[in-house]
């Protein structure tokens, strides 16, 4: 439900904030006062295209914001959660339009695209009387409306779930059978697995292979380097570390005889001589053990080359090739032992097809029955709304193909004939905005808001009618307002009198600028406004009495 609307620097409105309640709220005012600005603002918040002409002259931007209560609107709440835009049980739409023509939108304070705003608005708001932003013009929405009217929720769910299960089983069958060439798939997977099992290595074994390759590829350099270090440590040169340590030890021994405190340092030199000797022995043995092994180096090179080739082929790091081997082995096992599974899945698919036929047949029967009843109900209401002889045909078109369809075996199209003798045409092609609004009203009243929309807006629904028909339109709007929030822009007192609340839009000018004011009328204000709508310029006592009687009768 729409709870509030805020507009600032929008067209001729300087600033206004309006609170809305449940039921029917009517909006009236002089011609040209800007009654439809409220509708325009909501259309922009619903993602309509904006232009700079919507910004009040002299301002740099227009600001629009609307807040909705999501109680009873689970689809909208679920959509917000999926888009990670939810914020409790309320929702705020906000949009800023700049004077140069650009605009930005927000949902619950978070930046949102116009497509997101439009998707959300379609779940909480319907605007009738204009061709844009009407969910009722969507064939998908028309089908949902018919199913809601027929109370087909469980039937639709059973058809949808059965069709999806049938498709899932079919996908598993195709996966297990390997498509049209199962034997070729098995042969290819076996070849891949043989290669992976032969060359792929676990991380520890791969580390060892790479270490071997480095050692074998650099064997000559390693032996030469080890011998060179031995020469530095214990060579014939007077600068060899071993000889230097020996000289240092001899000199420090003599000094220690003079000062016993040098004894610990002398022990350190002893340890250093021992460690250098061990290092010399170790390097000597290493240099003897390092050998050139061209054959082993070639083997390691070949192994690493195959690993890199497999890595490029599968677009995986070398360390993940063993995981790939496990995946190929599992897939090969599935294909080689798929016979029993395929038989079982085939039987399951046949049963699902039979279940779908039964569920879809039951749904089709219910839809056909509801289509007849809905067409009759709407045709009767169209006559009451001044469209005598008009009729609605709920056309159900069969879906081609034998595969189960999640939406059922038919598609829905609402066809309308507004006048006797005219062939029914798709609702989305009805040209007259007034006719379209009244037809929409008839459909909504007949279905009693079963499409789970929180707020319905009828813009100039009473265009081209008057008298008793206008009173009936008002009564139907009020009846609709008992089950869903309704906002109606009207110029007829018979409609305005039926409102649970009444907004007056007036235009004022000081000679330099023009302002539009929006106010909520109390009982006295409503009587005065109805008098104006009845009597025009001159309002007499009789006019006021007529207005009071009309208001009392409608509210009573």
mmCIF file of N, CA and C in Angstrom, residues 487-554:
data_model
loop_
_atom_site.group_PDB
_atom_site.id
_atom_site.type_symbol
_atom_site.label_atom_id
_atom_site.label_comp_id
_atom_site.label_asym_id
_atom_site.label_seq_id
_atom_site.Cartn_x
_atom_site.Cartn_y
_atom_site.Cartn_z
ATOM 1 N N UNK A 487 -6.440 4.820 -5.874
ATOM 2 C CA UNK A 487 -6.288 6.267 -6.045
ATOM 3 C C UNK A 487 -6.896 6.628 -7.396
ATOM 4 N N UNK A 488 -7.845 7.556 -7.392
ATOM 5 C CA UNK A 488 -8.561 7.881 -8.620
ATOM 6 C C UNK A 488 -8.554 9.391 -8.861
ATOM 7 N N UNK A 489 -8.046 9.791 -10.035
ATOM 8 C CA UNK A 489 -8.122 11.190 -10.470
ATOM 9 C C UNK A 489 -9.444 11.367 -11.218
ATOM 10 N N UNK A 490 -10.283 12.296 -10.772
ATOM 11 C CA UNK A 490 -11.627 12.412 -11.341
ATOM 12 C C UNK A 490 -12.044 13.872 -11.490
ATOM 13 N N UNK A 491 -13.012 14.091 -12.382
ATOM 14 C CA UNK A 491 -13.619 15.414 -12.518
ATOM 15 C C UNK A 491 -15.131 15.329 -12.299
ATOM 16 N N UNK A 492 -15.606 14.170 -11.852
ATOM 17 C CA UNK A 492 -17.043 13.986 -11.660
ATOM 18 C C UNK A 492 -17.385 13.929 -10.180
ATOM 19 N N UNK A 493 -18.397 14.668 -9.736
ATOM 20 C CA UNK A 493 -18.778 14.643 -8.320
ATOM 21 C C UNK A 493 -19.329 13.294 -7.885
ATOM 22 N N UNK A 494 -19.990 12.579 -8.812
ATOM 23 C CA UNK A 494 -20.540 11.270 -8.452
ATOM 24 C C UNK A 494 -19.442 10.295 -8.045
ATOM 25 N N UNK A 495 -18.278 10.421 -8.695
ATOM 26 C CA UNK A 495 -17.130 9.559 -8.349
ATOM 27 C C UNK A 495 -16.455 10.085 -7.094
ATOM 28 N N UNK A 496 -16.255 11.398 -7.031
ATOM 29 C CA UNK A 496 -15.543 11.995 -5.896
ATOM 30 C C UNK A 496 -16.265 11.738 -4.580
ATOM 31 N N UNK A 497 -17.594 11.689 -4.628
ATOM 32 C CA UNK A 497 -18.363 11.496 -3.394
ATOM 33 C C UNK A 497 -18.124 10.120 -2.774
ATOM 34 N N UNK A 498 -17.719 9.167 -3.588
ATOM 35 C CA UNK A 498 -17.554 7.796 -3.104
ATOM 36 C C UNK A 498 -16.226 7.575 -2.376
ATOM 37 N N UNK A 499 -15.315 8.523 -2.416
ATOM 38 C CA UNK A 499 -13.989 8.328 -1.839
ATOM 39 C C UNK A 499 -13.994 8.205 -0.323
ATOM 40 N N UNK A 500 -13.093 7.381 0.185
ATOM 41 C CA UNK A 500 -12.880 7.337 1.632
ATOM 42 C C UNK A 500 -12.082 8.560 2.078
ATOM 43 N N UNK A 501 -11.287 9.116 1.153
ATOM 44 C CA UNK A 501 -10.523 10.338 1.405
ATOM 45 C C UNK A 501 -10.518 11.157 0.119
ATOM 46 N N UNK A 502 -10.288 12.477 0.252
ATOM 47 C CA UNK A 502 -10.392 13.371 -0.897
ATOM 48 C C UNK A 502 -9.223 14.352 -0.885
ATOM 49 N N UNK A 503 -8.475 14.397 -2.004
ATOM 50 C CA UNK A 503 -7.383 15.356 -2.178
ATOM 51 C C UNK A 503 -7.816 16.409 -3.187
ATOM 52 N N UNK A 504 -7.562 17.678 -2.871
ATOM 53 C CA UNK A 504 -7.868 18.776 -3.778
ATOM 54 C C UNK A 504 -6.567 19.366 -4.307
ATOM 55 N N UNK A 505 -6.481 19.462 -5.624
ATOM 56 C CA UNK A 505 -5.316 20.073 -6.276
ATOM 57 C C UNK A 505 -5.756 21.421 -6.817
ATOM 58 N N UNK A 506 -5.061 22.478 -6.409
ATOM 59 C CA UNK A 506 -5.422 23.835 -6.860
ATOM 60 C C UNK A 506 -4.167 24.554 -7.325
ATOM 61 N N UNK A 507 -4.385 25.491 -8.246
ATOM 62 C CA UNK A 507 -3.275 26.256 -8.810
ATOM 63 C C UNK A 507 -3.413 27.712 -8.365
ATOM 64 N N UNK A 508 -2.305 28.304 -7.925
ATOM 65 C CA UNK A 508 -2.292 29.688 -7.493
ATOM 66 C C UNK A 508 -1.154 30.429 -8.190
ATOM 67 N N UNK A 509 -1.398 31.727 -8.466
ATOM 68 C CA UNK A 509 -0.380 32.536 -9.138
ATOM 69 C C UNK A 509 -0.304 33.903 -8.490
ATOM 70 N N UNK A 510 0.929 34.409 -8.301
ATOM 71 C CA UNK A 510 1.126 35.745 -7.748
ATOM 72 C C UNK A 510 1.523 36.742 -8.837
ATOM 73 N N UNK A 511 1.376 36.339 -10.095
ATOM 74 C CA UNK A 511 1.730 37.204 -11.211
ATOM 75 C C UNK A 511 3.109 36.911 -11.760
ATOM 76 N N UNK A 512 4.015 36.467 -10.896
ATOM 77 C CA UNK A 512 5.373 36.157 -11.333
ATOM 78 C C UNK A 512 5.605 34.653 -11.457
ATOM 79 N N UNK A 513 4.925 33.885 -10.649
ATOM 80 C CA UNK A 513 5.117 32.447 -10.683
ATOM 81 C C UNK A 513 3.807 31.746 -10.348
ATOM 82 N N UNK A 514 3.733 30.473 -10.733
ATOM 83 C CA UNK A 514 2.538 29.673 -10.501
ATOM 84 C C UNK A 514 2.881 28.512 -9.587
ATOM 85 N N UNK A 515 2.009 28.242 -8.622
ATOM 86 C CA UNK A 515 2.229 27.152 -7.673
ATOM 87 C C UNK A 515 1.007 26.257 -7.655
ATOM 88 N N UNK A 516 1.253 24.960 -7.509
ATOM 89 C CA UNK A 516 0.171 23.996 -7.321
ATOM 90 C C UNK A 516 0.181 23.531 -5.882
ATOM 91 N N UNK A 517 -0.984 23.529 -5.285
ATOM 92 C CA UNK A 517 -1.122 23.138 -3.888
ATOM 93 C C UNK A 517 -1.994 21.893 -3.795
ATOM 94 N N UNK A 518 -1.603 20.952 -2.920
ATOM 95 C CA UNK A 518 -2.357 19.720 -2.716
ATOM 96 C C UNK A 518 -2.756 19.654 -1.248
ATOM 97 N N UNK A 519 -4.059 19.524 -0.983
ATOM 98 C CA UNK A 519 -4.500 19.481 0.409
ATOM 99 C C UNK A 519 -5.523 18.372 0.611
ATOM 100 N N UNK A 520 -5.527 17.840 1.827
ATOM 101 C CA UNK A 520 -6.501 16.816 2.216
ATOM 102 C C UNK A 520 -7.743 17.522 2.745
ATOM 103 N N UNK A 521 -8.891 17.209 2.184
ATOM 104 C CA UNK A 521 -10.134 17.892 2.547
ATOM 105 C C UNK A 521 -10.822 17.210 3.727
ATOM 106 N N UNK A 522 -11.351 18.034 4.622
ATOM 107 C CA UNK A 522 -12.201 17.506 5.690
ATOM 108 C C UNK A 522 -13.634 17.450 5.165
ATOM 109 N N UNK A 523 -14.565 17.122 6.033
ATOM 110 C CA UNK A 523 -15.959 16.964 5.595
ATOM 111 C C UNK A 523 -16.496 18.233 4.954
ATOM 112 N N UNK A 524 -16.219 19.389 5.579
ATOM 113 C CA UNK A 524 -16.694 20.642 5.015
ATOM 114 C C UNK A 524 -16.037 20.955 3.688
ATOM 115 N N UNK A 525 -14.742 20.715 3.611
ATOM 116 C CA UNK A 525 -14.021 20.955 2.364
ATOM 117 C C UNK A 525 -14.515 20.061 1.249
ATOM 118 N N UNK A 526 -14.837 18.818 1.580
ATOM 119 C CA UNK A 526 -15.352 17.907 0.565
ATOM 120 C C UNK A 526 -16.705 18.394 0.045
ATOM 121 N N UNK A 527 -17.567 18.898 0.951
ATOM 122 C CA UNK A 527 -18.872 19.401 0.524
ATOM 123 C C UNK A 527 -18.706 20.604 -0.397
ATOM 124 N N UNK A 528 -17.759 21.481 -0.064
ATOM 125 C CA UNK A 528 -17.530 22.661 -0.916
ATOM 126 C C UNK A 528 -16.997 22.244 -2.286
ATOM 127 N N UNK A 529 -16.075 21.269 -2.301
ATOM 128 C CA UNK A 529 -15.499 20.840 -3.578
ATOM 129 C C UNK A 529 -16.545 20.149 -4.444
ATOM 130 N N UNK A 530 -17.394 19.326 -3.834
ATOM 131 C CA UNK A 530 -18.464 18.703 -4.604
ATOM 132 C C UNK A 530 -19.427 19.754 -5.156
ATOM 133 N N UNK A 531 -19.673 20.810 -4.378
ATOM 134 C CA UNK A 531 -20.536 21.894 -4.856
ATOM 135 C C UNK A 531 -19.919 22.553 -6.076
ATOM 136 N N UNK A 532 -18.601 22.776 -6.019
ATOM 137 C CA UNK A 532 -17.922 23.379 -7.184
ATOM 138 C C UNK A 532 -18.017 22.466 -8.398
ATOM 139 N N UNK A 533 -17.808 21.166 -8.181
ATOM 140 C CA UNK A 533 -17.856 20.228 -9.297
ATOM 141 C C UNK A 533 -19.266 20.125 -9.876
ATOM 142 N N UNK A 534 -20.294 20.322 -9.024
ATOM 143 C CA UNK A 534 -21.679 20.271 -9.485
ATOM 144 C C UNK A 534 -22.118 21.573 -10.146
ATOM 145 N N UNK A 535 -21.758 22.712 -9.526
ATOM 146 C CA UNK A 535 -22.344 23.968 -9.945
ATOM 147 C C UNK A 535 -21.472 24.862 -10.779
ATOM 148 N N UNK A 536 -20.193 24.582 -10.889
ATOM 149 C CA UNK A 536 -19.332 25.432 -11.692
ATOM 150 C C UNK A 536 -19.013 26.728 -10.978
ATOM 151 N N UNK A 537 -19.145 27.864 -11.700
ATOM 152 C CA UNK A 537 -18.749 29.169 -11.156
ATOM 153 C C UNK A 537 -19.708 29.620 -10.063
ATOM 154 N N UNK A 538 -21.011 29.512 -10.326
ATOM 155 C CA UNK A 538 -21.997 29.990 -9.364
ATOM 156 C C UNK A 538 -22.502 28.833 -8.515
ATOM 157 N N UNK A 539 -22.268 28.915 -7.233
ATOM 158 C CA UNK A 539 -22.674 27.851 -6.317
ATOM 159 C C UNK A 539 -23.849 28.357 -5.478
ATOM 160 N N UNK A 540 -24.997 27.723 -5.638
ATOM 161 C CA UNK A 540 -26.211 28.145 -4.946
ATOM 162 C C UNK A 540 -26.454 27.281 -3.704
ATOM 163 N N UNK A 541 -27.457 27.691 -2.945
ATOM 164 C CA UNK A 541 -27.818 26.910 -1.753
ATOM 165 C C UNK A 541 -28.270 25.512 -2.171
ATOM 166 N N UNK A 542 -29.015 25.457 -3.285
ATOM 167 C CA UNK A 542 -29.473 24.161 -3.769
ATOM 168 C C UNK A 542 -28.295 23.260 -4.160
ATOM 169 N N UNK A 543 -27.268 23.904 -4.746
ATOM 170 C CA UNK A 543 -26.092 23.127 -5.137
ATOM 171 C C UNK A 543 -25.407 22.538 -3.911
ATOM 172 N N UNK A 544 -25.273 23.367 -2.875
ATOM 173 C CA UNK A 544 -24.641 22.884 -1.644
ATOM 174 C C UNK A 544 -25.464 21.754 -1.005
ATOM 175 N N UNK A 545 -26.776 21.913 -1.050
ATOM 176 C CA UNK A 545 -27.638 20.883 -0.470
ATOM 177 C C UNK A 545 -27.513 19.579 -1.253
ATOM 178 N N UNK A 546 -27.453 19.736 -2.585
ATOM 179 C CA UNK A 546 -27.279 18.555 -3.439
ATOM 180 C C UNK A 546 -25.948 17.864 -3.140
ATOM 181 N N UNK A 547 -24.907 18.664 -2.974
ATOM 182 C CA UNK A 547 -23.587 18.107 -2.684
ATOM 183 C C UNK A 547 -23.592 17.372 -1.347
ATOM 184 N N UNK A 548 -24.218 17.970 -0.340
ATOM 185 C CA UNK A 548 -24.274 17.333 0.981
ATOM 186 C C UNK A 548 -25.038 16.015 0.914
ATOM 187 N N UNK A 549 -26.153 16.013 0.180
ATOM 188 C CA UNK A 549 -26.955 14.802 0.060
ATOM 189 C C UNK A 549 -26.164 13.704 -0.677
ATOM 190 N N UNK A 550 -25.470 14.103 -1.727
ATOM 191 C CA UNK A 550 -24.676 13.140 -2.501
ATOM 192 C C UNK A 550 -23.577 12.535 -1.630
ATOM 193 N N UNK A 551 -22.905 13.389 -0.847
ATOM 194 C CA UNK A 551 -21.824 12.930 0.011
ATOM 195 C C UNK A 551 -22.349 12.030 1.126
ATOM 196 N N UNK A 552 -23.458 12.448 1.760
ATOM 197 C CA UNK A 552 -24.030 11.640 2.840
ATOM 198 C C UNK A 552 -24.479 10.271 2.333
ATOM 199 N N UNK A 553 -25.077 10.264 1.136
ATOM 200 C CA UNK A 553 -25.566 9.011 0.565
ATOM 201 C C UNK A 553 -24.412 8.060 0.250
ATOM 202 N N UNK A 554 -23.362 8.621 -0.356
ATOM 203 C CA UNK A 554 -22.209 7.786 -0.731
ATOM 204 C C UNK A 554 -21.503 7.245 0.505
#
